[in-house]
Coordinates of C-alpha atoms and ligand atoms in Angstrom, one line a residue:
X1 CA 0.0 0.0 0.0
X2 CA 1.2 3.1 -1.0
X3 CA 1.5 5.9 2.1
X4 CA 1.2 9.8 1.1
X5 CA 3.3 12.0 3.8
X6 CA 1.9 15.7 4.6
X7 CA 4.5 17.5 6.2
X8 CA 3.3 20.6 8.6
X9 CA 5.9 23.4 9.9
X10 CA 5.7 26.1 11.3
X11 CA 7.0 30.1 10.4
X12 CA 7.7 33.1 12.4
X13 CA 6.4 32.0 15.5
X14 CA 5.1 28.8 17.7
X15 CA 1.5 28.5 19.2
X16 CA -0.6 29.6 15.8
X17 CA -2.3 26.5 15.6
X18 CA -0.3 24.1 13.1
X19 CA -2.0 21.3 15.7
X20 CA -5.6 22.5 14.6
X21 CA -4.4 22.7 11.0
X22 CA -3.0 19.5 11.0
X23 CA -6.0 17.7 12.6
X24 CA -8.7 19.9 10.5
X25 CA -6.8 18.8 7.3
X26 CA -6.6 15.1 8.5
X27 CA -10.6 15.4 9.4
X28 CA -11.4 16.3 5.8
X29 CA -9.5 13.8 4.0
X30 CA -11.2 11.1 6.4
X31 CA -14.7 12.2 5.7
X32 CA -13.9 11.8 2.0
X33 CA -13.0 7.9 2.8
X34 CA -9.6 7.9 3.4
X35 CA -8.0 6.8 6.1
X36 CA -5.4 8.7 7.8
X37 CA -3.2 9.1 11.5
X38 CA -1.1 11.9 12.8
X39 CA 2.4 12.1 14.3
X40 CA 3.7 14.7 16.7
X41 CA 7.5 15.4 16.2
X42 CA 8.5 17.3 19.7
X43 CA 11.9 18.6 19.5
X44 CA 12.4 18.4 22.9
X45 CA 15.6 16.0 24.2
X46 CA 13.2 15.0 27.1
X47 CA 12.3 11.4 26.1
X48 CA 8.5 12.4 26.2
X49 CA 6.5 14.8 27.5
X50 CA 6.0 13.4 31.4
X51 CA 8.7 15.4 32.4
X52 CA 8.4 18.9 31.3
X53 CA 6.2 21.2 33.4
X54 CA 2.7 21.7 32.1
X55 CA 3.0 25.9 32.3
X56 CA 6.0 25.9 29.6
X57 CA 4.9 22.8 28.0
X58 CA 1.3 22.5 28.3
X59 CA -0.8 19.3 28.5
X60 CA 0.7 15.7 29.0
X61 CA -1.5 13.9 27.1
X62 CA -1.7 10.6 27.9
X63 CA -2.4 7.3 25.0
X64 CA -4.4 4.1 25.7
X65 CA -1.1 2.3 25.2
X66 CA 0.3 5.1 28.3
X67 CA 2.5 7.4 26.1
X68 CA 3.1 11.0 27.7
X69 CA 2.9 13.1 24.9
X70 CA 2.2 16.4 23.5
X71 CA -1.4 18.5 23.6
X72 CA -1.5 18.6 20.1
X73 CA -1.8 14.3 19.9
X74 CA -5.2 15.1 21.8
X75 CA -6.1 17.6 19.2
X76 CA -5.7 14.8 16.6
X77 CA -7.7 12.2 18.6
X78 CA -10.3 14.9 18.9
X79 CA -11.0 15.7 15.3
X80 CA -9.9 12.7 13.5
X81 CA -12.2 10.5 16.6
X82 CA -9.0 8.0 16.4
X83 CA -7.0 6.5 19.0
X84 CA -2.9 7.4 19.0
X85 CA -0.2 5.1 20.0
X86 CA 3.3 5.7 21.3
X87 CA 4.5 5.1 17.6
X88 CA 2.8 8.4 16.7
X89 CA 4.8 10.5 19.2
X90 CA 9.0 11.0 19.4
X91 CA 11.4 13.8 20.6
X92 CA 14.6 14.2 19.8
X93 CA 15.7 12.3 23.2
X94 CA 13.5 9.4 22.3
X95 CA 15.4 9.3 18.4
X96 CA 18.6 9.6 20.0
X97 CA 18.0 7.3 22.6
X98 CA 17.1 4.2 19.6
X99 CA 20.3 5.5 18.0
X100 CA 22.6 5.3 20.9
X101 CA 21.2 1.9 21.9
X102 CA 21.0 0.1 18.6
X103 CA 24.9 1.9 18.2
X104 CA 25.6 0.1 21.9
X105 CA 24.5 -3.5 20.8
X106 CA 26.6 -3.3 17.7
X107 CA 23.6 -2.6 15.4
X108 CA 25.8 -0.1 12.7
X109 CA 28.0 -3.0 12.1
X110 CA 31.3 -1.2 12.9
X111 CA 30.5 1.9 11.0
X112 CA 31.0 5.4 12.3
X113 CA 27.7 6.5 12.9
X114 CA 27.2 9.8 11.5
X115 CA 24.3 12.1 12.9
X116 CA 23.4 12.6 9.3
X117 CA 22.3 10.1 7.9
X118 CA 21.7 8.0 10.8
X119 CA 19.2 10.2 13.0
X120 CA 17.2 11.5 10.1
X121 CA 16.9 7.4 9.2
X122 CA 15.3 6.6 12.9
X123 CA 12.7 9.4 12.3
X124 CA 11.8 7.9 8.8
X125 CA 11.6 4.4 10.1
X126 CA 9.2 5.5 12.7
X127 CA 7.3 7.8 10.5
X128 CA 7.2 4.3 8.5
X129 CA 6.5 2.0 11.2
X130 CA 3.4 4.1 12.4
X131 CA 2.1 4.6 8.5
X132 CA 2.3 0.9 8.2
X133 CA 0.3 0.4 11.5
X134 CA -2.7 2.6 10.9
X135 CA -2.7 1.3 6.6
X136 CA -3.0 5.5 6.4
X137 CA -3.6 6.9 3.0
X138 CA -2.5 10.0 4.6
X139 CA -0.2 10.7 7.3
X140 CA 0.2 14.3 8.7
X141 CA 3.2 14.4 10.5
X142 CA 3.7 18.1 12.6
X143 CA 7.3 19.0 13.2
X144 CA 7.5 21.5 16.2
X145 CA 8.4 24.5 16.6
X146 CA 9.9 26.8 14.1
X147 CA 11.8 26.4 10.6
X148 CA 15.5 28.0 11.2
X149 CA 15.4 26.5 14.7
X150 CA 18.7 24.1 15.2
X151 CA 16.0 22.4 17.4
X152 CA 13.9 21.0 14.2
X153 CA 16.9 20.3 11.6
X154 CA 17.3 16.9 12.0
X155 CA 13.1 16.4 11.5
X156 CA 13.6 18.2 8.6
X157 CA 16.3 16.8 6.8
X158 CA 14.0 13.8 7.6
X159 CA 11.4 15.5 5.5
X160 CA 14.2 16.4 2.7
X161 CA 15.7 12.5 2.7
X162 CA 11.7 11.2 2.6
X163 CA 11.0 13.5 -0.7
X164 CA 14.7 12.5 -2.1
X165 CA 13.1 9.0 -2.0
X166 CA 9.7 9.7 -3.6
X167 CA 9.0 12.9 -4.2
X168 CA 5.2 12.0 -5.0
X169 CA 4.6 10.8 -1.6
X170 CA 5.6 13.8 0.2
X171 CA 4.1 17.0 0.6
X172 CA 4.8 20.1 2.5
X173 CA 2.7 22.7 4.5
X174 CA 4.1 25.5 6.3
X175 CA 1.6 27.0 8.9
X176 CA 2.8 30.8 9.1
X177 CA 1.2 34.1 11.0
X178 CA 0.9 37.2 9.4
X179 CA 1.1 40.3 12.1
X180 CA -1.0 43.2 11.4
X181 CA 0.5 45.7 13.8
X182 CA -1.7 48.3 14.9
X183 CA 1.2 51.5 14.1
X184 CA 1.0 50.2 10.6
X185 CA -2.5 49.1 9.9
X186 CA -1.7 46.5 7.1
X187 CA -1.0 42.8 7.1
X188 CA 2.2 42.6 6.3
X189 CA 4.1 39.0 4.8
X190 CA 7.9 39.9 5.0
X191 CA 7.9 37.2 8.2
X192 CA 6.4 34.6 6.1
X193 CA 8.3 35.2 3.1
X194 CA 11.8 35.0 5.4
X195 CA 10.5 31.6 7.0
X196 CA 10.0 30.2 3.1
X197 CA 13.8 31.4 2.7
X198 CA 14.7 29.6 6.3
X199 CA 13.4 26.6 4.6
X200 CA 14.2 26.8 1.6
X201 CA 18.3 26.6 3.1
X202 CA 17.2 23.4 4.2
X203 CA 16.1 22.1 0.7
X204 CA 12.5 22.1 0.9
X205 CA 10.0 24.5 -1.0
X206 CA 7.0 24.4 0.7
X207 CA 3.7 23.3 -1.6
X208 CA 0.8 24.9 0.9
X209 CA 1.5 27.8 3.1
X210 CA -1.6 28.3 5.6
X211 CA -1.7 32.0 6.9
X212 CA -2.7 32.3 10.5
X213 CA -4.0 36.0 11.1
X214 CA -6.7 38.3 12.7
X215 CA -8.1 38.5 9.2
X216 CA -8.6 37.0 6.3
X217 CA -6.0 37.4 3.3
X218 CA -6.8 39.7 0.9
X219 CA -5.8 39.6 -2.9
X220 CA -2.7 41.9 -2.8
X221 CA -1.0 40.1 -0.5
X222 CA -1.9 36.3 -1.7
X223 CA -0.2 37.7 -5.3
X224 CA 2.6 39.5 -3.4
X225 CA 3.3 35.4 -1.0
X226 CA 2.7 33.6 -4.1
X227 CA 5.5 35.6 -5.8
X228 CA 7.7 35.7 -3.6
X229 CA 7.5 32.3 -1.8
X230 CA 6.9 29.9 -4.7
X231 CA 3.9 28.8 -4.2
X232 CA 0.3 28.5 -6.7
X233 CA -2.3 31.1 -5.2
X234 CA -4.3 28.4 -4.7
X235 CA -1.9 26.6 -2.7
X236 CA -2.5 29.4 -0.2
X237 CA -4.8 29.0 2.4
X238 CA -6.3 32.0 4.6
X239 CA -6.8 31.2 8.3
X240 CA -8.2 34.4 10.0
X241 CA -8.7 34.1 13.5
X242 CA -11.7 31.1 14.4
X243 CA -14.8 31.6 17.0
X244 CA -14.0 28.0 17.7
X245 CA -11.1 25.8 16.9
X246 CA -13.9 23.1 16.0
X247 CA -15.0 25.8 13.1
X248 CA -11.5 25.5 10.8
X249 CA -12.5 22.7 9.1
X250 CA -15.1 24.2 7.6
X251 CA -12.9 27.1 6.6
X252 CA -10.5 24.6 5.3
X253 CA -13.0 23.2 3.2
X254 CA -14.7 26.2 1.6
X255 CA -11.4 27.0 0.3
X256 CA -11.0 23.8 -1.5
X257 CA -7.8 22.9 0.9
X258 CA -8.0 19.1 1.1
X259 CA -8.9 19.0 -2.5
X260 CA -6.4 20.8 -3.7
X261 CA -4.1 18.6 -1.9
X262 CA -5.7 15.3 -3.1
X263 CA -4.9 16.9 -6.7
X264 CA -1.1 17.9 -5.7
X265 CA -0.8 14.1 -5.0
X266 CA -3.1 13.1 -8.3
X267 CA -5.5 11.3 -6.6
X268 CA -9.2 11.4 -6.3
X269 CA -11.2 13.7 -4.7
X270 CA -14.5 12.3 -3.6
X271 CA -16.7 14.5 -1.7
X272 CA -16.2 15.4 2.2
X273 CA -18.9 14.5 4.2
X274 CA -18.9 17.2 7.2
X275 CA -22.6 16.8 7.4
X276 CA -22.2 15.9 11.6
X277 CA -19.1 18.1 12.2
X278 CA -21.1 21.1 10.5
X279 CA -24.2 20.3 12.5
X280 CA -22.1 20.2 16.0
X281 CA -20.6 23.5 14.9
X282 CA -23.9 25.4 13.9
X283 CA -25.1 24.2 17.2
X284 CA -22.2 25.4 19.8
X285 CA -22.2 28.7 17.8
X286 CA -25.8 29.1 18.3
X287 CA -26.0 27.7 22.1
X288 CA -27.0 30.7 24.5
X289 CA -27.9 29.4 28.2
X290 CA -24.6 29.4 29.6
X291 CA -23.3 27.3 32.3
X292 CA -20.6 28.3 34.8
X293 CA -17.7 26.2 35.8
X294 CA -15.1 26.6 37.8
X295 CA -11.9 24.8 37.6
X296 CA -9.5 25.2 40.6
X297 CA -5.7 24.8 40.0
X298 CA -2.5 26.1 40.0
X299 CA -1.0 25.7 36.6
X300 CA -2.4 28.9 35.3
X301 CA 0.0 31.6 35.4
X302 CA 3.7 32.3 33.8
X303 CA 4.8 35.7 34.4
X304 CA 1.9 38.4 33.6
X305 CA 0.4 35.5 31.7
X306 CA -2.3 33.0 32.1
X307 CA -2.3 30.2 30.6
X308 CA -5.0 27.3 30.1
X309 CA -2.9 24.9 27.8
X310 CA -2.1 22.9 31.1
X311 CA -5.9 21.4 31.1
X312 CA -6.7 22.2 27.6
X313 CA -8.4 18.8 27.2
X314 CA -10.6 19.1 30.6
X315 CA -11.4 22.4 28.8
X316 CA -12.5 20.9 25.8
X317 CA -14.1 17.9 27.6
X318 CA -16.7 20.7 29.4
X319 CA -16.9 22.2 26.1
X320 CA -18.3 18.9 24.2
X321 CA -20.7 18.3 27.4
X322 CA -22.2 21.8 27.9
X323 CA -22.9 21.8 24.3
X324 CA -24.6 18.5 24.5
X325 CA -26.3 19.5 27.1
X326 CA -27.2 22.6 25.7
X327 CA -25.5 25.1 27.4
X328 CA -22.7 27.6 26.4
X329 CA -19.8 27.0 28.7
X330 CA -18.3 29.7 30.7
X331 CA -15.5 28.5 32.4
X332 CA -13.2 30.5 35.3
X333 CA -9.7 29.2 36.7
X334 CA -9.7 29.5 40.0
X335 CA -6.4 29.7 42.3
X336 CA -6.6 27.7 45.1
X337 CA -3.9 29.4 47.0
X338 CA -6.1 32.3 47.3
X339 CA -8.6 30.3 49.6
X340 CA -5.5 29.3 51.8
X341 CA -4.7 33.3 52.6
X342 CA -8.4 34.5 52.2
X343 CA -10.7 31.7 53.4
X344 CA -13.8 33.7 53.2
X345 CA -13.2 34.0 49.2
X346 CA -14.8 30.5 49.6
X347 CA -18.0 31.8 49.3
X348 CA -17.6 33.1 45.8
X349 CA -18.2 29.2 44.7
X350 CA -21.8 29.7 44.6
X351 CA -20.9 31.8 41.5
X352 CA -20.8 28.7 39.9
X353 CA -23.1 25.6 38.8
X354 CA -20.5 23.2 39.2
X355 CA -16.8 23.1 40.6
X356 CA -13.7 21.1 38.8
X357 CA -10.4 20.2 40.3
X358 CA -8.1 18.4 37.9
X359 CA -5.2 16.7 38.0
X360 CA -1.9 18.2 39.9
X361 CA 1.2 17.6 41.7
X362 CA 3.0 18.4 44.8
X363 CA 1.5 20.7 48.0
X364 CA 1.2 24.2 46.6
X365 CA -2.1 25.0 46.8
X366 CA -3.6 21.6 47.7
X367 CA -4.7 22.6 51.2
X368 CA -6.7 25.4 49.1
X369 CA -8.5 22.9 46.9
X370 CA -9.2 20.7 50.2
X371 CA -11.3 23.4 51.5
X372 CA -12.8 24.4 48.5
X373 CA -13.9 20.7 48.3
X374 CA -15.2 20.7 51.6
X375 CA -17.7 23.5 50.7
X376 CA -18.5 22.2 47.6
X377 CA -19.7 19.0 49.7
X378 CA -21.2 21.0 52.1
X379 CA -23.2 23.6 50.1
X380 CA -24.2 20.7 47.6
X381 CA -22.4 22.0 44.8
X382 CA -21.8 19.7 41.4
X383 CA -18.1 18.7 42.4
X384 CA -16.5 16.8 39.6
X385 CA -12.7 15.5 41.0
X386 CA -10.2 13.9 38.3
X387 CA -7.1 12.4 39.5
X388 CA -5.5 14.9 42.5
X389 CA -9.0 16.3 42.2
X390 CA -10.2 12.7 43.8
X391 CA -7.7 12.2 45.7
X392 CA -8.4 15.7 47.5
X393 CA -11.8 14.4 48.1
X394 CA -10.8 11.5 49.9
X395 CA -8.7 13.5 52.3
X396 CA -11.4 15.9 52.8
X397 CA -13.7 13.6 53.4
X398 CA -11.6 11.7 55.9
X399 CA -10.9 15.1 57.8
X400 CA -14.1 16.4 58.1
X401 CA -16.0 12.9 58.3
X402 CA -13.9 10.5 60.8
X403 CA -12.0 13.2 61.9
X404 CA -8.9 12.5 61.1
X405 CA -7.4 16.0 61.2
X406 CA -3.9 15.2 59.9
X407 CA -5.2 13.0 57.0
X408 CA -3.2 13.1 53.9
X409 CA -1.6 11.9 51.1
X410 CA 2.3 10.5 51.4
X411 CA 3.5 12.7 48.6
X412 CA 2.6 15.9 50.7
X413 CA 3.4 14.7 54.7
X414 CA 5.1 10.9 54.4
X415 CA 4.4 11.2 58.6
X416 CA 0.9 11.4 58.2
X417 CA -0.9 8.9 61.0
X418 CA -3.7 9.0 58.2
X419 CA -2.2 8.4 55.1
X420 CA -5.7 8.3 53.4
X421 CA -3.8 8.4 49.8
X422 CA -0.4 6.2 49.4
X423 CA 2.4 5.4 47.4
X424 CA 1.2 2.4 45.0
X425 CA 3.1 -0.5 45.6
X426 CA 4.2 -1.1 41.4
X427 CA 5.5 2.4 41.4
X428 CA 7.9 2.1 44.6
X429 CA 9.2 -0.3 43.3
X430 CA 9.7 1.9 39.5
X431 CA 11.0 4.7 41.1
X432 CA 13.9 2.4 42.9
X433 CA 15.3 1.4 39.5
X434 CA 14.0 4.7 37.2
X435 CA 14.0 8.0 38.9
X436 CA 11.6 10.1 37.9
X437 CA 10.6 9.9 33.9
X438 CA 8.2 7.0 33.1
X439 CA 7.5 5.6 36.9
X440 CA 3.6 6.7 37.1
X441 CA 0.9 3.9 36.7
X442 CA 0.0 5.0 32.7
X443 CA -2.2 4.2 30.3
X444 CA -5.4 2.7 30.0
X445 CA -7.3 0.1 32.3
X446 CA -10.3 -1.2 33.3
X447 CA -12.3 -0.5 36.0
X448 CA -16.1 -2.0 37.2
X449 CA -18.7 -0.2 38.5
X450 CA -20.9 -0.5 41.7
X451 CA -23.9 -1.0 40.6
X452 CA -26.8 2.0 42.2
X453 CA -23.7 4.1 41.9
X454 CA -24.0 8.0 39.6
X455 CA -20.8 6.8 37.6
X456 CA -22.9 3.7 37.0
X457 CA -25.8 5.5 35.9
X458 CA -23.8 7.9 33.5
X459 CA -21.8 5.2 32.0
X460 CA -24.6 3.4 31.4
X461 CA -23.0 0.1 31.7
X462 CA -21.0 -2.1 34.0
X463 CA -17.6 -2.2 33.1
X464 CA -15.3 0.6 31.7
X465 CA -11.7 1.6 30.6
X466 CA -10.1 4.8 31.2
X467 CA -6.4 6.4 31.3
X468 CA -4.6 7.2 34.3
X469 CA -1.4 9.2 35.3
X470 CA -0.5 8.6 38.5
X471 CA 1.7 7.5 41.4
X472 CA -0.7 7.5 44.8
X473 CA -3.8 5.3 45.3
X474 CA -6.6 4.8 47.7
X475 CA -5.8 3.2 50.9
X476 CA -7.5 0.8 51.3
X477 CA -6.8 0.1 55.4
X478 CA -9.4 3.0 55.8
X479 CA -11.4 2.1 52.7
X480 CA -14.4 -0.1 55.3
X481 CA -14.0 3.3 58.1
X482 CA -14.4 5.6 55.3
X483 CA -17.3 3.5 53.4
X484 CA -18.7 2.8 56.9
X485 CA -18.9 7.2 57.1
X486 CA -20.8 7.2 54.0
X487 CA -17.9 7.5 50.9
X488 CA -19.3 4.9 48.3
X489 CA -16.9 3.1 46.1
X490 CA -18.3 3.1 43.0
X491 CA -15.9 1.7 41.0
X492 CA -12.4 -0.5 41.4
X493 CA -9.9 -2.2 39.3
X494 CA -11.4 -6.1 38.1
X495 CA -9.7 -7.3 41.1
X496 CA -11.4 -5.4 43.7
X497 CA -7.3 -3.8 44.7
X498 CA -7.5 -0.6 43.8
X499 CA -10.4 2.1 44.3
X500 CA -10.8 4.2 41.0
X501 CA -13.9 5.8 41.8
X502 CA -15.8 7.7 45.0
X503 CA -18.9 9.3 45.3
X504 CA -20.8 11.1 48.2
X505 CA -24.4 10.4 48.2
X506 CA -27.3 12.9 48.7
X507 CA -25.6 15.4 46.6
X508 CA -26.5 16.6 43.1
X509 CA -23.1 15.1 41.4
X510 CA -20.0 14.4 43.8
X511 CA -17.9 12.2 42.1
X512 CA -13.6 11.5 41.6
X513 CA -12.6 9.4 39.7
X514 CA -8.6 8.2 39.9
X515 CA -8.2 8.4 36.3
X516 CA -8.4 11.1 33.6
X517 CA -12.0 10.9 31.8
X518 CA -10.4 13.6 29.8
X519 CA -8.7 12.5 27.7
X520 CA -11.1 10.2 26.0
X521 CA -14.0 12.6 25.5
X522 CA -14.3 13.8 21.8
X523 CA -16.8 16.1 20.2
X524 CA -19.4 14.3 18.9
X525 CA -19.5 11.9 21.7
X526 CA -18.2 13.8 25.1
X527 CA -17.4 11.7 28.1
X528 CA -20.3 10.1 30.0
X529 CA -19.1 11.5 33.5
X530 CA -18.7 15.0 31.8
X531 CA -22.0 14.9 30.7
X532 CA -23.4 13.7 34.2
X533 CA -21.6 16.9 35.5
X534 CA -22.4 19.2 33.3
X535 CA -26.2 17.8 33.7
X536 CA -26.0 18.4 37.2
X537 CA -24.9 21.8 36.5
X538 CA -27.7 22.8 34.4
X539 CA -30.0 21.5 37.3
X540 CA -27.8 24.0 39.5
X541 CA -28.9 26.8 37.9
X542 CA -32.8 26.3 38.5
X543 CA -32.2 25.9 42.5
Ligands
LIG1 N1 -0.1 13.7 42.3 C1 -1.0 12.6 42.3 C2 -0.3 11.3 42.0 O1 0.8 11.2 41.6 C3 -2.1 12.9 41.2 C4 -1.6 12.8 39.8 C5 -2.5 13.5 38.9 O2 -3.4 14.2 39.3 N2 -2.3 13.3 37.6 O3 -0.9 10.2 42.2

């Protein structure tokens, strides 16, 4: 089977959405039949994405298979409603890493083995290996960052060697912004036109240039790129500024893009069928009752900035179930520190219809979220708990409940007398032998349901499989106290070991569930549990 290769890189600057492009291009060409997958190339020498901090980096996004990758593999699971592997993700530490090894156990036969072309040759074998898997007509492989980075050179020399062997397969898009500063008034291309030169050094000419701006491009300047960069105006793509990231497809498509691309390939272009995708659109556009949620956290901020990237899939995950439900989402981040100095700003929680608390590490800010969990308990407000957010919930609980006042978890106070939340016995032993990278429990795994239980009735069925990331667990020498105090399990592993999911009864929606439900809800069908909460949330509103 013969595998076509679209390139995306970016220009003049990161963050412009070449993630979006590449998974709105990669919907379209499914809906016309073909069948397609998406790699994320992370430049990054960290061996994946577990260990870089979620404010610089954003999301972990974590596979069924337990891969810690980039935000931008969720955005492809999202639009393309396909499940990605580990072979769909690398970094420049996990290439290097194959290299050095296969180098150690004599694997290069003696030779000296030259970073060129010996690293460029790892990225095409995986970029092969995961083609192969999927049988993808189509794979869209996004290189990060920037052309002219020395970060990105080795991906694209990939890119060059890939076209050297069949230039028909292989096709380029570089995904480039186009300021309009406010002094000058006009859009101006000079950036873009200097990232075509950056990679043209490399030896590639890029074949589609999408242009990420406020505002749409206008005829002067699609001339003035075309001339100057190379490239058919028709090859050039206009990407003003969406409502919704979940709208570009259908801006893709109105301008032809996927066609066009079918015909740079000289294949055939059957129709797209965006008939669902247009409907879910036209709805969340539409969609006026709004719905207030308010996710309490601490990844938010860097410098002046705040930043949401860190949760970016809870975000969406509200997104698809308030507009199921009907309701526009308005969603706040909260700082739990705040309620640590100011207590009484606790009371500003009743601004909202239902309260998240995600996933998170480390104490700062945890005794905040504690007590905003406690009066979310207590003043019977829809508290939805994922990972840390659970865990929290069991401590509170504990505390306030059997009165344990030192209850904890053992990654905060080890000395705890209640050490409600515990190292899990698999990952002591991982972090022995590994350090830090790659020693959480990962992945995806089943868990069964209690049945009388609110995950059991938002599920709708008795057994389920979710992704975790995590290294503490229930403990289960208080699990028959705290049951006995009214916590319900509602859900464990198949083996009744370890607790995935509590509840608190008499109480519109308390639930926290050990894993990330996240991660697996997608557009058209958003996350049972999500849509429990956000149902609970409308129900808020009418008390
Ligand atoms: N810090 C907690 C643990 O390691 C929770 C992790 C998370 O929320 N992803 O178990």
């Amino acid at each position: 089977m013969k595998h076509r290769f679209i390139f995306v890189v970016g220009g003049v600057m990161s963050g412009v959405g070449k993630g979006t492009s590449t998974a709105s291009l990669g919907l379209i060409l499914r809906s016309k039949g073909y069948t397609v997958t998406a790699i994320k190339i992370d430049p990054y020498v960290n061996v994946d994405a577990g260990t870089m901090n979620p404010v610089e980096h954003g999301e972990v996004f974590v596979t069924v298979d337990g891969d810690e990758t980039d935000q931008d593999i969720g955005n492809y699971e999202r639009f393309l409603d396909i499940n990605i592997t580990k072979m769909n993700y690398m970094t420049t530490g996990r290439v290097y890493q194959t290299v050095i090894d296969r180098e150690r156990h004599g694997g290069y036969h003696g030779k000296c083995v030259e970073v060129v072309p010996r690293v460029p040759e790892e990225v095409i074998a995986r970029i092969d290996a995961a083609a192969k898997a999927a049988k993808a007509d189509f794979v869209l492989i996004e290189i990060g960052g920037t052309v002219g980075e020395y970060e990105n050179i080795l991906f694209l020399e990939a890119l060059r060697m890939m076209r050297q062997r069949d230039v028909d397969s292989v096709r380029t898009v570089l995904v480039s912004y186009l300021p309009v500063p406010p002094s000058i008034g006009e859009m101006k291309t000079k950036p873009t036109q200097h990232a075509v030169r950056e990679i043209n050094r490399v030896g590639i000419a890029p074949d589609f240039i999408i242009c990420r701006s406020e505002q749409a491009l206008d005829a002067p300047r699609r001339e003035k790129l075309s001339r100057f960069c190379g490239v058919a105006e028709n090859h050039i793509i206009t990407a003003a500024n969406a409502r919704s990231i979940y709208e570009v497809p259908m801006s893709f498509e109105s301008q032809h893009f996927a066609d066009t691309v079918l015909k740079s390939f000289r294949m055939k272009a059957p129709a797209s069928n965006l008939t669902t995708w247009t409907k879910f659109v036209d709805g969340l556009m539409t969609v006026k009752d709004e719905v207030r949620i308010g996710v309490i956290g601490k990844y938010f901020s860097t410098g002046d900035f705040t930043l949401s990237d860190a949760y970016i899939s809870v975000l969406e995950a509200i997104k698809h179930a308030a507009w199921a439900t009907g309701q526009k989402p308005v969603i706040e981040w909260l700082n739990s520190e705040a309620y640590e100095t100011d207590p009484a700003l606790l009371a500003e929680l009743h601004n909202y219809d239902g309260i998240l608390i995600p996933g998170g590490f480390g104490s700062r800010g945890v005794e905040g979220k504690i007590a905003a969990i406690a009066y979310a308990r207590k003043h019977k407000i829809p508290y939805f708990g994922i990972c840390y957010g659970m865990q929290c919930a069991v401590i509170e609980f504990a505390r306030s409940e059997l009165g344990f006042a030192d209850a904890n978890t053992t990654e905060i106070d080890p000395k705890s007398k209640h050490p409600v939340i515990h190292i899990m016995n698999d990952q002591t032993a991982k972090l022995k032998d590994a350090g830090i990278g790659g020693t959480l429990r990962l992945g995806s795994y089943p868990c069964d349901l209690a049945a009388g239980t609110q995950s059991r009735k938002d599920y709708g069925q008795a057994s389920i499989s979710e992704r975790h990331r995590h290294r503490y667990e229930f403990n289960n020498d208080y699990r028959t106290q705290l049951e006995a105090a009214g916590l319900v399990i509602a859900g464990t592993s198949p083996d009744n070991r370890l607790v995935e999911i509590i509840e608190v009864a008499d109480h519109p929606f308390f639930v926290g569930v050990q894993f990330h439900p996240e991660f697996q809800s997608r557009p058209l069908t958003p996350h049972p549990l999500f849509l429990g909460f956000l149902k609970a949330a409308k129900a808020q509103k009418s008390k």
